[in-house]
PDB file of C-alpha atoms in Angstrom:
ATOM      1  CA  MET A 526      37.328 107.159   3.746  1.00  0.00           C
ATOM      2  CA  SER A 527      34.470 109.619   3.525  1.00  0.00           C
ATOM      3  CA  GLY A 528      31.214 109.228   5.447  1.00  0.00           C
ATOM      4  CA  LEU A 529      29.421 108.113   2.280  1.00  0.00           C
ATOM      5  CA  ASP A 530      32.094 105.498   1.525  1.00  0.00           C
ATOM      6  CA  ALA A 531      31.891 104.135   5.079  1.00  0.00           C
ATOM      7  CA  ALA A 532      28.079 103.936   4.893  1.00  0.00           C
ATOM      8  CA  ALA A 533      28.274 102.118   1.554  1.00  0.00           C
ATOM      9  CA  ALA A 534      30.812  99.660   2.996  1.00  0.00           C
ATOM     10  CA  ARG A 535      28.527  98.891   5.966  1.00  0.00           C
ATOM     11  CA  ASN A 536      25.615  98.106   3.635  1.00  0.00           C
ATOM     12  CA  GLN A 537      27.604  95.568   1.616  1.00  0.00           C
ATOM     13  CA  PRO A 538      26.889  91.922   2.444  1.00  0.00           C
ATOM     14  CA  TYR A 539      29.616  90.002   4.230  1.00  0.00           C
ATOM     15  CA  ALA A 540      31.942  88.383   1.726  1.00  0.00           C
ATOM     16  CA  PRO A 541      34.245  85.784   3.298  1.00  0.00           C
ATOM     17  CA  ARG A 542      37.809  85.795   2.050  1.00  0.00           C
ATOM     18  CA  GLY A 543      39.997  82.811   1.418  1.00  0.00           C
ATOM     19  CA  THR A 544      39.187  79.305   0.410  1.00  0.00           C
ATOM     20  CA  ASN A 545      37.281  76.352   1.856  1.00  0.00           C
ATOM     21  CA  ASP A 546      39.438  73.880  -0.070  1.00  0.00           C
ATOM     22  CA  VAL A 547      41.404  71.722   2.377  1.00  0.00           C
ATOM     23  CA  ASP A 548      44.297  71.051  -0.039  1.00  0.00           C
ATOM     24  CA  ALA A 549      44.750  74.770  -0.730  1.00  0.00           C
ATOM     25  CA  ILE A 550      44.771  75.541   2.996  1.00  0.00           C
ATOM     26  CA  LEU A 551      47.336  72.810   3.696  1.00  0.00           C
ATOM     27  CA  LYS A 552      49.618  74.046   0.878  1.00  0.00           C
ATOM     28  CA  GLN A 553      49.665  77.636   2.180  1.00  0.00           C
ATOM     29  CA  ASP A 554      52.719  78.361   4.309  1.00  0.00           C
ATOM     30  CA  ASP A 555      53.951  74.780   3.890  1.00  0.00           C
ATOM     31  CA  ALA A 556      57.449  75.770   5.047  1.00  0.00           C
ATOM     32  CA  ASP A 557      56.184  76.743   8.507  1.00  0.00           C
ATOM     33  CA  GLU A 558      56.249  73.483  10.460  1.00  0.00           C
ATOM     34  CA  SER A 559      54.373  74.763  13.529  1.00  0.00           C
ATOM     35  CA  LEU A 560      51.629  76.273  11.352  1.00  0.00           C
ATOM     36  CA  GLN A 561      51.286  72.953   9.509  1.00  0.00           C
ATOM     37  CA  ARG A 562      50.847  71.102  12.848  1.00  0.00           C
ATOM     38  CA  TYR A 563      48.248  73.690  13.906  1.00  0.00           C
ATOM     39  CA  LYS A 564      46.311  73.297  10.629  1.00  0.00           C
ATOM     40  CA  ALA A 565      46.468  69.497  10.922  1.00  0.00           C
ATOM     41  CA  GLN A 566      45.024  69.751  14.437  1.00  0.00           C
ATOM     42  CA  LEU A 567      42.198  72.066  13.302  1.00  0.00           C
ATOM     43  CA  LEU A 568      41.345  70.064  10.186  1.00  0.00           C
ATOM     44  CA  GLY A 569      41.460  66.686  11.933  1.00  0.00           C
ATOM     45  CA  ALA A 570      40.743  63.745   9.627  1.00  0.00           C
ATOM     46  CA  ALA A 571      40.550  66.031   6.575  1.00  0.00           C
ATOM     47  CA  ALA A 572      44.266  66.843   6.938  1.00  0.00           C
ATOM     48  CA  LYS A 573      44.980  63.108   6.587  1.00  0.00           C
ATOM     49  CA  GLY A 574      42.913  62.840   3.397  1.00  0.00           C
ATOM     50  CA  ASP A 575      39.476  61.927   4.821  1.00  0.00           C
ATOM     51  CA  ARG A 576      37.113  64.146   2.806  1.00  0.00           C
ATOM     52  CA  GLY A 577      33.984  62.003   3.040  1.00  0.00           C
ATOM     53  CA  ASP A 578      32.358  60.037   0.219  1.00  0.00           C
ATOM     54  CA  ALA A 579      33.962  61.164  -3.054  1.00  0.00           C
ATOM     55  CA  SER A 580      31.096  59.645  -5.078  1.00  0.00           C
ATOM     56  CA  ASP A 581      28.466  61.778  -3.287  1.00  0.00           C
ATOM     57  CA  PRO A 582      28.418  65.404  -4.549  1.00  0.00           C
ATOM     58  CA  ARG A 583      26.638  66.771  -1.447  1.00  0.00           C
ATOM     59  CA  LYS A 584      28.776  68.845   0.894  1.00  0.00           C
ATOM     60  CA  LEU A 585      26.442  68.276   3.865  1.00  0.00           C
ATOM     61  CA  VAL A 586      24.697  64.977   4.552  1.00  0.00           C
ATOM     62  CA  VAL A 587      22.273  64.922   7.491  1.00  0.00           C
ATOM     63  CA  THR A 588      22.260  61.275   8.505  1.00  0.00           C
ATOM     64  CA  GLU A 589      19.808  61.394  11.399  1.00  0.00           C
ATOM     65  CA  PHE A 590      17.079  63.690  12.738  1.00  0.00           C
ATOM     66  CA  ARG A 591      15.998  62.603  16.206  1.00  0.00           C
ATOM     67  CA  VAL A 592      13.350  64.040  18.536  1.00  0.00           C
ATOM     68  CA  VAL A 593      14.426  63.283  22.122  1.00  0.00           C
ATOM     69  CA  PHE A 594      11.878  63.532  24.947  1.00  0.00           C
ATOM     70  CA  ASN A 595      12.543  64.387  28.602  1.00  0.00           C
ATOM     71  CA  SER A 596      10.162  61.589  29.590  1.00  0.00           C
ATOM     72  CA  PRO A 597       9.750  57.844  29.099  1.00  0.00           C
ATOM     73  CA  ALA A 598       8.368  58.482  25.590  1.00  0.00           C
ATOM     74  CA  PRO A 599      10.542  56.811  22.934  1.00  0.00           C
ATOM     75  CA  ASP A 600      12.675  58.963  20.632  1.00  0.00           C
ATOM     76  CA  GLN A 601      11.345  59.583  17.136  1.00  0.00           C
ATOM     77  CA  VAL A 602      14.141  58.880  14.639  1.00  0.00           C
ATOM     78  CA  PHE A 603      14.351  59.739  10.935  1.00  0.00           C
ATOM     79  CA  HIS A 604      17.246  59.041   8.558  1.00  0.00           C
ATOM     80  CA  LEU A 605      17.598  61.951   6.145  1.00  0.00           C
ATOM     81  CA  ASP A 606      20.572  60.773   4.090  1.00  0.00           C
ATOM     82  CA  THR A 607      18.262  59.223   1.477  1.00  0.00           C
ATOM     83  CA  ARG A 608      15.231  60.451  -0.466  1.00  0.00           C
ATOM     84  CA  ALA A 609      13.159  57.645   1.128  1.00  0.00           C
ATOM     85  CA  GLY A 610      14.106  58.872   4.616  1.00  0.00           C
ATOM     86  CA  LYS A 611      13.080  62.451   3.815  1.00  0.00           C
ATOM     87  CA  ASP A 612       9.825  61.199   2.285  1.00  0.00           C
ATOM     88  CA  HIS A 613       9.136  59.138   5.424  1.00  0.00           C
ATOM     89  CA  LEU A 614       9.586  62.237   7.638  1.00  0.00           C
ATOM     90  CA  LYS A 615       7.357  64.299   5.347  1.00  0.00           C
ATOM     91  CA  LYS A 616       4.656  61.603   5.392  1.00  0.00           C
ATOM     92  CA  THR A 617       4.635  60.600   9.080  1.00  0.00           C
ATOM     93  CA  GLY A 618       5.914  63.763  10.749  1.00  0.00           C
ATOM     94  CA  VAL A 619       6.567  64.272  14.427  1.00  0.00           C
ATOM     95  CA  SER A 620       4.025  63.829  17.186  1.00  0.00           C
ATOM     96  CA  VAL A 621       4.463  65.480  20.599  1.00  0.00           C
ATOM     97  CA  LYS A 622       2.188  65.399  23.618  1.00  0.00           C
ATOM     98  CA  GLU A 623       1.056  68.830  24.810  1.00  0.00           C
ATOM     99  CA  GLY A 624       3.296  70.211  27.550  1.00  0.00           C
ATOM    100  CA  SER A 625       6.008  67.612  26.936  1.00  0.00           C
ATOM    101  CA  GLU A 626       9.670  68.608  26.914  1.00  0.00           C
ATOM    102  CA  TYR A 627      11.743  67.689  23.890  1.00  0.00           C
ATOM    103  CA  LYS A 628      14.814  68.621  21.861  1.00  0.00           C
ATOM    104  CA  PHE A 629      16.241  67.840  18.449  1.00  0.00           C
ATOM    105  CA  ARG A 630      19.434  65.856  17.964  1.00  0.00           C
ATOM    106  CA  LEU A 631      20.907  65.928  14.466  1.00  0.00           C
ATOM    107  CA  SER A 632      23.838  63.954  13.110  1.00  0.00           C
ATOM    108  CA  PHE A 633      25.559  65.051   9.912  1.00  0.00           C
ATOM    109  CA  ARG A 634      28.660  64.556   7.785  1.00  0.00           C
ATOM    110  CA  VAL A 635      30.622  67.244   5.979  1.00  0.00           C
ATOM    111  CA  GLN A 636      32.211  66.215   2.692  1.00  0.00           C
ATOM    112  CA  HIS A 637      34.773  67.596   0.220  1.00  0.00           C
ATOM    113  CA  GLU A 638      35.514  71.020   1.749  1.00  0.00           C
ATOM    114  CA  ILE A 639      35.178  73.078   4.904  1.00  0.00           C
ATOM    115  CA  LEU A 640      31.676  74.362   5.659  1.00  0.00           C
ATOM    116  CA  PRO A 641      32.086  77.764   7.332  1.00  0.00           C
ATOM    117  CA  GLY A 642      29.492  79.160   9.748  1.00  0.00           C
ATOM    118  CA  LEU A 643      26.937  76.363   9.359  1.00  0.00           C
ATOM    119  CA  LYS A 644      23.531  77.450  10.636  1.00  0.00           C
ATOM    120  CA  TYR A 645      20.410  75.403  11.501  1.00  0.00           C
ATOM    121  CA  VAL A 646      17.117  77.240  10.915  1.00  0.00           C
ATOM    122  CA  ASN A 647      13.822  75.875  12.283  1.00  0.00           C
ATOM    123  CA  ARG A 648      10.448  77.484  11.556  1.00  0.00           C
ATOM    124  CA  LEU A 649       7.041  76.361  12.793  1.00  0.00           C
ATOM    125  CA  LYS A 650       3.749  77.416  11.195  1.00  0.00           C
ATOM    126  CA  ARG A 651       0.106  76.788  11.932  1.00  0.00           C
ATOM    127  CA  MET A 652      -2.497  77.513   9.274  1.00  0.00           C
ATOM    128  CA  GLY A 653       0.146  79.413   7.294  1.00  0.00           C
ATOM    129  CA  MET A 654       1.035  81.770  10.173  1.00  0.00           C
ATOM    130  CA  LYS A 655       4.530  81.608  11.673  1.00  0.00           C
ATOM    131  CA  THR A 656       4.302  80.609  15.339  1.00  0.00           C
ATOM    132  CA  ALA A 657       7.996  80.076  16.142  1.00  0.00           C
ATOM    133  CA  ALA A 658      11.367  80.588  14.491  1.00  0.00           C
ATOM    134  CA  ASP A 659      14.818  79.656  15.725  1.00  0.00           C
ATOM    135  CA  GLU A 660      18.283  79.975  14.219  1.00  0.00           C
ATOM    136  CA  LEU A 661      21.345  78.321  15.671  1.00  0.00           C
ATOM    137  CA  VAL A 662      24.887  78.769  14.407  1.00  0.00           C
ATOM    138  CA  ILE A 663      26.356  75.295  14.721  1.00  0.00           C
ATOM    139  CA  GLY A 664      29.902  76.210  13.715  1.00  0.00           C
ATOM    140  CA  SER A 665      32.464  75.585  10.992  1.00  0.00           C
ATOM    141  CA  TYR A 666      33.345  72.001  10.110  1.00  0.00           C
ATOM    142  CA  ALA A 667      36.077  70.278   8.158  1.00  0.00           C
ATOM    143  CA  PRO A 668      35.137  67.241   6.062  1.00  0.00           C
ATOM    144  CA  GLN A 669      35.335  63.774   7.586  1.00  0.00           C
ATOM    145  CA  THR A 670      33.611  60.404   7.257  1.00  0.00           C
ATOM    146  CA  GLU A 671      32.541  60.234  10.909  1.00  0.00           C
ATOM    147  CA  PRO A 672      29.359  62.200  11.647  1.00  0.00           C
ATOM    148  CA  HIS A 673      29.194  65.310  13.803  1.00  0.00           C
ATOM    149  CA  SER A 674      26.146  65.869  16.009  1.00  0.00           C
ATOM    150  CA  PHE A 675      24.433  68.700  17.854  1.00  0.00           C
ATOM    151  CA  GLU A 676      21.370  69.175  20.007  1.00  0.00           C
ATOM    152  CA  PHE A 677      18.874  72.001  19.821  1.00  0.00           C
ATOM    153  CA  PRO A 678      18.421  73.533  22.292  1.00  0.00           C
ATOM    154  CA  ARG A 679      21.865  72.736  23.642  1.00  0.00           C
ATOM    155  CA  TYR A 680      21.297  73.194  27.366  1.00  0.00           C
ATOM    156  CA  ASP A 681      17.562  73.125  27.933  1.00  0.00           C
ATOM    157  CA  TRP A 682      14.365  71.608  26.546  1.00  0.00           C
ATOM    158  CA  LEU A 683      11.667  72.974  24.282  1.00  0.00           C
ATOM    159  CA  GLU A 684       8.164  72.717  25.706  1.00  0.00           C
ATOM    160  CA  ALA A 685       5.256  71.733  23.487  1.00  0.00           C
ATOM    161  CA  PRO A 686       2.346  74.155  23.782  1.00  0.00           C
ATOM    162  CA  LYS A 687      -0.545  73.020  25.943  1.00  0.00           C
ATOM    163  CA  GLY A 688      -4.230  73.693  25.971  1.00  0.00           C
ATOM    164  CA  MET A 689      -7.110  73.134  23.580  1.00  0.00           C
ATOM    165  CA  MET A 690      -6.177  76.117  21.396  1.00  0.00           C
ATOM    166  CA  TYR A 691      -2.671  74.762  20.747  1.00  0.00           C
ATOM    167  CA  ARG A 692      -3.450  71.122  19.989  1.00  0.00           C
ATOM    168  CA  GLY A 693      -3.547  70.176  16.343  1.00  0.00           C
ATOM    169  CA  ALA A 694      -1.436  70.236  13.203  1.00  0.00           C
ATOM    170  CA  TYR A 695       1.581  72.437  12.509  1.00  0.00           C
ATOM    171  CA  THR A 696       4.133  72.478   9.699  1.00  0.00           C
ATOM    172  CA  ALA A 697       7.839  72.673  10.482  1.00  0.00           C
ATOM    173  CA  SER A 698      10.547  73.743   8.032  1.00  0.00           C
ATOM    174  CA  ASP A 699      14.219  73.093   8.699  1.00  0.00           C
ATOM    175  CA  LYS A 700      17.220  74.137   6.673  1.00  0.00           C
ATOM    176  CA  PHE A 701      20.996  74.175   6.881  1.00  0.00           C
ATOM    177  CA  VAL A 702      22.740  77.272   5.507  1.00  0.00           C
ATOM    178  CA  ASP A 703      26.470  77.968   5.526  1.00  0.00           C
ATOM    179  CA  GLY A 704      28.247  81.277   6.106  1.00  0.00           C
ATOM    180  CA  ASP A 705      28.508  81.796   2.337  1.00  0.00           C
ATOM    181  CA  GLY A 706      24.683  81.807   2.103  1.00  0.00           C
ATOM    182  CA  ARG A 707      24.380  78.403   0.400  1.00  0.00           C
ATOM    183  CA  THR A 708      21.450  76.233   1.500  1.00  0.00           C
ATOM    184  CA  HIS A 709      22.661  72.628   1.762  1.00  0.00           C
ATOM    185  CA  LEU A 710      19.458  70.921   2.890  1.00  0.00           C
ATOM    186  CA  GLU A 711      15.876  72.040   3.339  1.00  0.00           C
ATOM    187  CA  TYR A 712      12.905  69.894   4.348  1.00  0.00           C
ATOM    188  CA  ASP A 713       9.358  70.254   5.683  1.00  0.00           C
ATOM    189  CA  TYR A 714       7.396  67.919   7.928  1.00  0.00           C
ATOM    190  CA  PRO A 715       4.096  67.896   9.831  1.00  0.00           C
ATOM    191  CA  VAL A 716       4.048  68.292  13.614  1.00  0.00           C
ATOM    192  CA  LYS A 717       1.073  67.084  15.645  1.00  0.00           C
ATOM    193  CA  VAL A 718       0.488  68.353  19.182  1.00  0.00           C
ATOM    194  CA  THR A 719      -1.743  65.780  20.906  1.00  0.00           C
ATOM    195  CA  LYS A 720      -3.588  65.524  24.211  1.00  0.00           C
TER     196      LYS A 720
END
């Protein structure tokens, strides 16, 4: 491969190979008994036919968005699996006291096929200017009826800004994108930092 060919190859976007279809994966190498046991272990409930709600076309369903505080303050909980739940989050938003420690806990279901390289993206803006941006690769998930969950940040807490200059209204944007570049859910909501 010439230097120009190698440079062109590096500039190409990543294109995953293979399939995300559970049935196709299970049928590959079906004569290899140990490989079939390994695939069944990796795919979990999906290997036994649990692919989520067949009547729901969504591949990712975020069932709950929860703001957890490292204080006696009650959690703020929003159910995002319905349009009404997303509208409620967009209307009421999240309120955090300045200097408080908090994290996000999200529960979600994967349906129909494997979601490779699922990523959670969170952006925070104030008066149209980006003030914070975080991306977290959650992982790859096989479909199942039972929800998966993750916390962001995983091992620590976020700290709300403090001081007169930081109090006020912000706008947060969250989205879930898979390794194939497909956006499965995107939503905005107001964030209020209070005294």
